[in-house]
Coordinates of C-alpha atoms in Angstrom, one line a residue:
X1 CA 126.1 86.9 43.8
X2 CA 123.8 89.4 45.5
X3 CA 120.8 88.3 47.1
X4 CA 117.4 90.1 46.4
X5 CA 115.2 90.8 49.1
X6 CA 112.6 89.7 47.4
X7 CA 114.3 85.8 47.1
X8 CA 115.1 86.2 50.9
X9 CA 111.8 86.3 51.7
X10 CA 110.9 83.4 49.8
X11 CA 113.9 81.8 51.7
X12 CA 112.5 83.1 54.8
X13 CA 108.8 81.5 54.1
X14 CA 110.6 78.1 53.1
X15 CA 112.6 78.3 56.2
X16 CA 109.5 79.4 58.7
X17 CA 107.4 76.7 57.4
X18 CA 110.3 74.2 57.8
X19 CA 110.5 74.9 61.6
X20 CA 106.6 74.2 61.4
X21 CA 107.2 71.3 60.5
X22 CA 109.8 70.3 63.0
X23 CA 108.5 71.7 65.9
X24 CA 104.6 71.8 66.1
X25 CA 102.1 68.5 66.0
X26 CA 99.5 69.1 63.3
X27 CA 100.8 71.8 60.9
X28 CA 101.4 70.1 58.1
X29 CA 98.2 68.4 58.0
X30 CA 95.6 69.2 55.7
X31 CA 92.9 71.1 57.8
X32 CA 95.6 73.0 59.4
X33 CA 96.9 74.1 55.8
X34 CA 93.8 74.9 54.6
X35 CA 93.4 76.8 57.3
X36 CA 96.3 79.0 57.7
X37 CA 95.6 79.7 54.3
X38 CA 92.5 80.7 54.4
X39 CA 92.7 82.8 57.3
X40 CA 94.6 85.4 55.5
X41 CA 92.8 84.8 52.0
X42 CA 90.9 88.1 52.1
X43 CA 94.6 89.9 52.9
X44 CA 96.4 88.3 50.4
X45 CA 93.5 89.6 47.6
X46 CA 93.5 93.2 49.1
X47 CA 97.8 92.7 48.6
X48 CA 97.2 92.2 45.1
X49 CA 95.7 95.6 44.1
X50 CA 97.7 97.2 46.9
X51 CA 101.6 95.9 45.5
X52 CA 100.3 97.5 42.0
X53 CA 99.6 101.0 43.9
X54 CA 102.5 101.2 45.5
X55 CA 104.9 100.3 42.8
X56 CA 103.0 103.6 41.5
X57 CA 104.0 105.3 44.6
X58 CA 100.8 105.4 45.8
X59 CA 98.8 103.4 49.0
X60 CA 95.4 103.0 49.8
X61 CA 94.6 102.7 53.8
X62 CA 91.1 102.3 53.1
X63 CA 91.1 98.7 51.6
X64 CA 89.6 97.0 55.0
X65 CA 87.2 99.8 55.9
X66 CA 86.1 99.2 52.2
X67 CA 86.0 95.5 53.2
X68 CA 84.1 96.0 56.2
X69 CA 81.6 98.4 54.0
X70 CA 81.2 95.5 51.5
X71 CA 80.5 92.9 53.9
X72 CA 78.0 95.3 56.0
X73 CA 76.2 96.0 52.6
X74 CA 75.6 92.4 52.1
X75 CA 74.5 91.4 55.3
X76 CA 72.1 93.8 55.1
X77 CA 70.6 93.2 51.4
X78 CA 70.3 89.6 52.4
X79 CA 68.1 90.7 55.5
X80 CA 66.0 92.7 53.3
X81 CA 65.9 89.9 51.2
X82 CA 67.5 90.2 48.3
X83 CA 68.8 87.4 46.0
X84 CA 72.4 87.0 46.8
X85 CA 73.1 86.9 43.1
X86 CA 72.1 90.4 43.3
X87 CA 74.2 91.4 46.1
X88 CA 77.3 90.7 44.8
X89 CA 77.5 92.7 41.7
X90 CA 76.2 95.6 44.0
X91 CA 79.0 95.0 46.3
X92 CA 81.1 95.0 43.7
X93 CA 79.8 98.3 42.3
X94 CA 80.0 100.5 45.5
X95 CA 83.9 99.1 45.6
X96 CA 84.4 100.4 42.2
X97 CA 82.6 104.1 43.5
X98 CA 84.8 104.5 46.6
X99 CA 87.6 103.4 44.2
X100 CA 86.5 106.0 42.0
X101 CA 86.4 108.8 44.8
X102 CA 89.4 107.7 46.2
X103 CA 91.0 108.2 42.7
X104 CA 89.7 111.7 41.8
X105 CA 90.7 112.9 45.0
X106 CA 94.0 112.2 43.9
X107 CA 94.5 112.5 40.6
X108 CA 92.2 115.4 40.0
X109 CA 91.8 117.3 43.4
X110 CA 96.2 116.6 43.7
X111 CA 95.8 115.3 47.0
X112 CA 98.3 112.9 48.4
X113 CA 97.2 109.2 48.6
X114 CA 98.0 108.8 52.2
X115 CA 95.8 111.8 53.6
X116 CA 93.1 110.7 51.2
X117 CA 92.8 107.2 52.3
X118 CA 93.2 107.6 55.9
X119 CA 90.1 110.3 55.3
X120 CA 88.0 107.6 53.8
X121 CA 89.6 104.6 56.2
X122 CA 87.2 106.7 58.6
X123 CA 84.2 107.8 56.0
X124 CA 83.8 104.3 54.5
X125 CA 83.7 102.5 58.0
X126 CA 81.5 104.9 59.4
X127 CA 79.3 104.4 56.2
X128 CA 79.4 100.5 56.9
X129 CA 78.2 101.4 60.6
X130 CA 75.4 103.6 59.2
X131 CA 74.6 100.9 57.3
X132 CA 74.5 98.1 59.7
X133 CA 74.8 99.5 62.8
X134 CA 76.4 98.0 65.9
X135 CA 74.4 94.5 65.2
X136 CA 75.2 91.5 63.1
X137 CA 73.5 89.4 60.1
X138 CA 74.3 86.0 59.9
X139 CA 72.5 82.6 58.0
X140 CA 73.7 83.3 54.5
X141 CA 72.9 80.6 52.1
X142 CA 74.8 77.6 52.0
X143 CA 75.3 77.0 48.1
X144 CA 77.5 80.1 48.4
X145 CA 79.0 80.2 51.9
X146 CA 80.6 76.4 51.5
X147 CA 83.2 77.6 48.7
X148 CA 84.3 80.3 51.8
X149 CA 85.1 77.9 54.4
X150 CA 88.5 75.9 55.3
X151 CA 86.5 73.0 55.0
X152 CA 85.9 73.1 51.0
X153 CA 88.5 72.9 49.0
X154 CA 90.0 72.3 45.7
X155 CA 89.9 68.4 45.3
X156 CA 93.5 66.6 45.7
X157 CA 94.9 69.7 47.6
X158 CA 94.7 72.0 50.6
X159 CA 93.6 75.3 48.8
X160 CA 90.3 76.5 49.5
X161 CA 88.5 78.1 46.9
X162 CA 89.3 81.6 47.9
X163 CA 93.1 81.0 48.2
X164 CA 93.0 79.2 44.8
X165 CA 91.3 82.3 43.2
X166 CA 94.1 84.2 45.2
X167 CA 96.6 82.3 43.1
X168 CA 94.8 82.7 39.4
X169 CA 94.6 86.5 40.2
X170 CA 98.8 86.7 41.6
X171 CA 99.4 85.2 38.0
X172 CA 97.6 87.8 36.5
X173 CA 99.1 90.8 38.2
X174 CA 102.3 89.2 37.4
X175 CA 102.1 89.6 34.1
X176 CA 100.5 92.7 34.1
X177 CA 103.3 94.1 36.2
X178 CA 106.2 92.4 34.5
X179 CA 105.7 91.8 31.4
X180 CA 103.1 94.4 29.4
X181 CA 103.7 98.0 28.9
X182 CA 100.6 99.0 31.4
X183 CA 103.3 97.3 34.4
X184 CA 106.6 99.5 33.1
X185 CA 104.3 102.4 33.5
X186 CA 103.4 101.8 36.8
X187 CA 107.3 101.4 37.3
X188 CA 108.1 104.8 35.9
X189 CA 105.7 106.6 37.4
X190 CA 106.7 105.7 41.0
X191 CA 110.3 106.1 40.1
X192 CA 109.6 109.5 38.5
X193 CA 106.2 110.5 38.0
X194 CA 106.8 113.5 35.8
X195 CA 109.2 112.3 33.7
X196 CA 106.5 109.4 33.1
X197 CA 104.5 111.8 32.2
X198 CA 106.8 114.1 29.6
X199 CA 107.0 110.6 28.4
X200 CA 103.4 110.0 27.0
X201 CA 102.1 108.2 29.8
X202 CA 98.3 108.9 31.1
X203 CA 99.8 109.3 34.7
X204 CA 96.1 110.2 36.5
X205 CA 94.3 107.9 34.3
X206 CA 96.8 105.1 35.0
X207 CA 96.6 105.7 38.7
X208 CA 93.2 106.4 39.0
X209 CA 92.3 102.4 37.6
X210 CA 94.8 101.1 40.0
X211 CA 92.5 102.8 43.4
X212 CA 89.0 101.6 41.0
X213 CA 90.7 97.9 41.2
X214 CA 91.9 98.1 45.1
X215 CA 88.2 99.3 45.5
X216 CA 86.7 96.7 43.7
X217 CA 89.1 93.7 45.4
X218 CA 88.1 95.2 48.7
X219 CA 84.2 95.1 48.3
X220 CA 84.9 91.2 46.8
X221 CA 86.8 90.6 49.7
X222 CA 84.1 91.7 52.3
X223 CA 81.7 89.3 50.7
X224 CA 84.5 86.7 50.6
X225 CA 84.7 87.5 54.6
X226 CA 81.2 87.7 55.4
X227 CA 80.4 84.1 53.8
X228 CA 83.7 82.7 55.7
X229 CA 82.5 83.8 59.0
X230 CA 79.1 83.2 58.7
X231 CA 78.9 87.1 60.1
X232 CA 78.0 89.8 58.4
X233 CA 79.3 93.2 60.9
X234 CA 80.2 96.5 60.1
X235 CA 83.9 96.1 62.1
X236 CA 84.7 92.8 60.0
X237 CA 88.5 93.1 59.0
X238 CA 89.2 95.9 61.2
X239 CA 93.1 96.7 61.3
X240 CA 93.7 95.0 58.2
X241 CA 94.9 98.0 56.5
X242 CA 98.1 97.0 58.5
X243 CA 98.5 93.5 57.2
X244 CA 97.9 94.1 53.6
X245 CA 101.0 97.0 53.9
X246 CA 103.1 94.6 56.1
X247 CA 102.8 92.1 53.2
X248 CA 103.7 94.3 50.6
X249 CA 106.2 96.2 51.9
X250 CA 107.8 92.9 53.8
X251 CA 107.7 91.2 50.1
X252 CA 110.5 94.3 48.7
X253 CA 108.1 96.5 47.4
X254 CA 109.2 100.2 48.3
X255 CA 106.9 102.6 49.9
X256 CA 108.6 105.0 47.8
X257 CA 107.9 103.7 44.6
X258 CA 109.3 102.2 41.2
X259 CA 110.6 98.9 42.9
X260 CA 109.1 95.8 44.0
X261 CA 107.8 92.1 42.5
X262 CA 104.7 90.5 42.6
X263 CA 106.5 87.0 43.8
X264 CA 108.0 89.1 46.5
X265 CA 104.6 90.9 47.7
X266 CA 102.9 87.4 47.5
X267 CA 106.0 85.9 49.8
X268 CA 105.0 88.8 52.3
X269 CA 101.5 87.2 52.3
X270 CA 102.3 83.8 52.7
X271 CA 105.1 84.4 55.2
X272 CA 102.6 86.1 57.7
X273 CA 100.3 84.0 57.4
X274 CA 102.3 81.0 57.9
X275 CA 104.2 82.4 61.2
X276 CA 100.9 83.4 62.4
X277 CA 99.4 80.5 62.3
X278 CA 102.8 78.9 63.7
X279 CA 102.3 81.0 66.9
X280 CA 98.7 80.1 67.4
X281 CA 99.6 77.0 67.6
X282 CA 102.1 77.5 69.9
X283 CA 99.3 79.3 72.1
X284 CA 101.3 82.6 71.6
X285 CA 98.7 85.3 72.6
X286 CA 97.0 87.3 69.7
X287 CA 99.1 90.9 71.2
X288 CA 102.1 89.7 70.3
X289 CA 101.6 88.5 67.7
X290 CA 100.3 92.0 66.4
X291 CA 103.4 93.0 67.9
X292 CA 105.5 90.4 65.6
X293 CA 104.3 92.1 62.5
X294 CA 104.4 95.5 63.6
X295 CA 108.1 94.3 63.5
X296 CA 108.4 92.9 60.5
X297 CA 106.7 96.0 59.2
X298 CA 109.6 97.9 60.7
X299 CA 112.4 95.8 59.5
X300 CA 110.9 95.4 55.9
X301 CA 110.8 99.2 55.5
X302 CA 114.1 99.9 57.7
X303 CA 116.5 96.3 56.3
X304 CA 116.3 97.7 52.5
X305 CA 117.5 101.5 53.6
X306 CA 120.2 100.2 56.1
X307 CA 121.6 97.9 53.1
X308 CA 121.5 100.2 50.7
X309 CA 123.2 103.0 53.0
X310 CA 125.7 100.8 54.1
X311 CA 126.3 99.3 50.2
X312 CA 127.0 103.2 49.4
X313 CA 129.3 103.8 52.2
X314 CA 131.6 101.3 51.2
X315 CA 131.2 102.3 47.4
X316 CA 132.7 105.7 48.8
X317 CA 135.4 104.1 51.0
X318 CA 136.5 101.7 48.1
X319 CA 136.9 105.0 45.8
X320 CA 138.7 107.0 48.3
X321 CA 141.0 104.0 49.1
X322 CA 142.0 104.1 45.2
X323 CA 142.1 107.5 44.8

């Protein structure tokens, strides 16, 4: 029985957090869970969106540049004294415009997605800068900032509130991706965009929603951030760009399109997550552990190719050997 990548990833997490277990005082216990978790709760909501464009065959590399514009946005309403219930929607709103612009670019101007988004990786962080500047806002108000923290969580478990909204969305990109006809779409068009298209599918219209959402998500998660941290600062969630694609691409879903699972992309999460909280605790210094997942990023995009080229080179052996 073949194994999919996807369910060796899920075997991999199991098998990471049972070494965890076995060799590190304090990780299974509750703070430390909530923790881990929670540290890479703003990642994980970013991977959502981000699993759903590159099934497309498409990528956005401006999801934590659009965090870092959300979360300088609020931090800066809030000084000017605005209600926080008030923020957020705006938040939300200039998400769903650099969505939008990312989007048109592509869909209408026929620019590829990677050129676009590393052009607005730079324009939306050097918007947040304008915005905030080189300083930092903090003192956000308490009713809101206590459902950000590790220390709030769901009662009876160790899911903080932002992990646990992590989880109700992951359910509902599942079943948009696997089981309506908006999720075979998204399949067909990164496994052949125009034959998608001769097939009645609204190929630009489909793909420019799926860079509106990863927009919006992104915005969300900057406020998410900003109450977490306490901080609101135009660099919040710098480099992030690399751990949401890590996670994705690490969970089976291919850069080239028309492949991939939800389960599998949430795996990717969890799995660096979990081994990067492992090597904190182990006192393993933060550069290598950028240099772990640069790694993993390696291997998840090079592993599937190697397989598949050696899978094919003994189809072609077998056949000669019988013919």
């Amino acid at each position: 029985m073949k194994l999919r990548w996807d369910t060796a990833v899920g075997v991999l997490l199991v098998a990471v957090f049972l070494t965890g277990l076995g060799t590190t005082d304090g990780f299974a216990s509750h703070d430390n869970l909530a923790f881990a978790f929670n540290d890479i709760a703003e990642v994980a909501l970013m991977a959502l969106p981000m699993t759903l464009l590159v099934v497309a065959g498409q990528v956005d590399l401006s999801v934590a540049s659009m965090l870092g514009l959300g979360s300088a946005l609020t931090g800066q309403l809030w000084d000017a004294g605005w209600a926080f219930e008030t923020i957020v929607p705006v938040v939300l709103l200039v998400g769903v415009a650099g969505g939008l612009l990312n989007g048109w670019l592509v869909t209408r101007v026929g620019l590829p997605s990677l050129a676009v988004t590393i052009g607005t990786l730079a324009l939306y962080r050097g918007l947040a800068s304008v915005v905030l500047g080189t300083g930092a806002i903090t003192d956000f108000p308490e009713t809101y900032a206590k459902w950000a923290v590790d220390t709030t969580t769901v009662p009876g478990t160790f899911l903080t509130y932002p992990v646990a909204l992590f989880i109700v969305l992951a359910v509902i990109a599942a079943v948009v991706l696997h089981a309506t006809g908006l999720g075979r779409s998204l399949f067909a068009i990164g496994a052949q965009e125009d034959a998608a298209y001769f097939a009645g599918i609204r190929v630009k219209r489909v793909k420019l929603l799926l860079f509106v959402v990863s927009g919006l998500i992104s915005a969300f998660a900057g406020v998410v951030f900003t109450l977490r941290y306490g901080s609101a600062r135009a660099d919040n969630g710098q480099g992030f760009e690399m751990l949401v694609i890590a996670s994705v691409l690490l969970g089976g879903v291919d850069f080239d399109g028309g492949k991939g699972t939800l389960f599998g992309a949430a795996a990717g999460v969890l799995l660096i997550g979990v081994l990067k909280n492992l090597l904190t605790l182990n006192d393993v210094a933060n550069e290598v552990q950028v240099i772990v997942t640069g790694l993993l990023l390696v291997a998840s995009v090079l592993t599937p190719r190697l397989i598949t080229t050696v899978s094919a080179w003994r189809h072609r052996r077998a056949a000669a050997s019988t013919s």
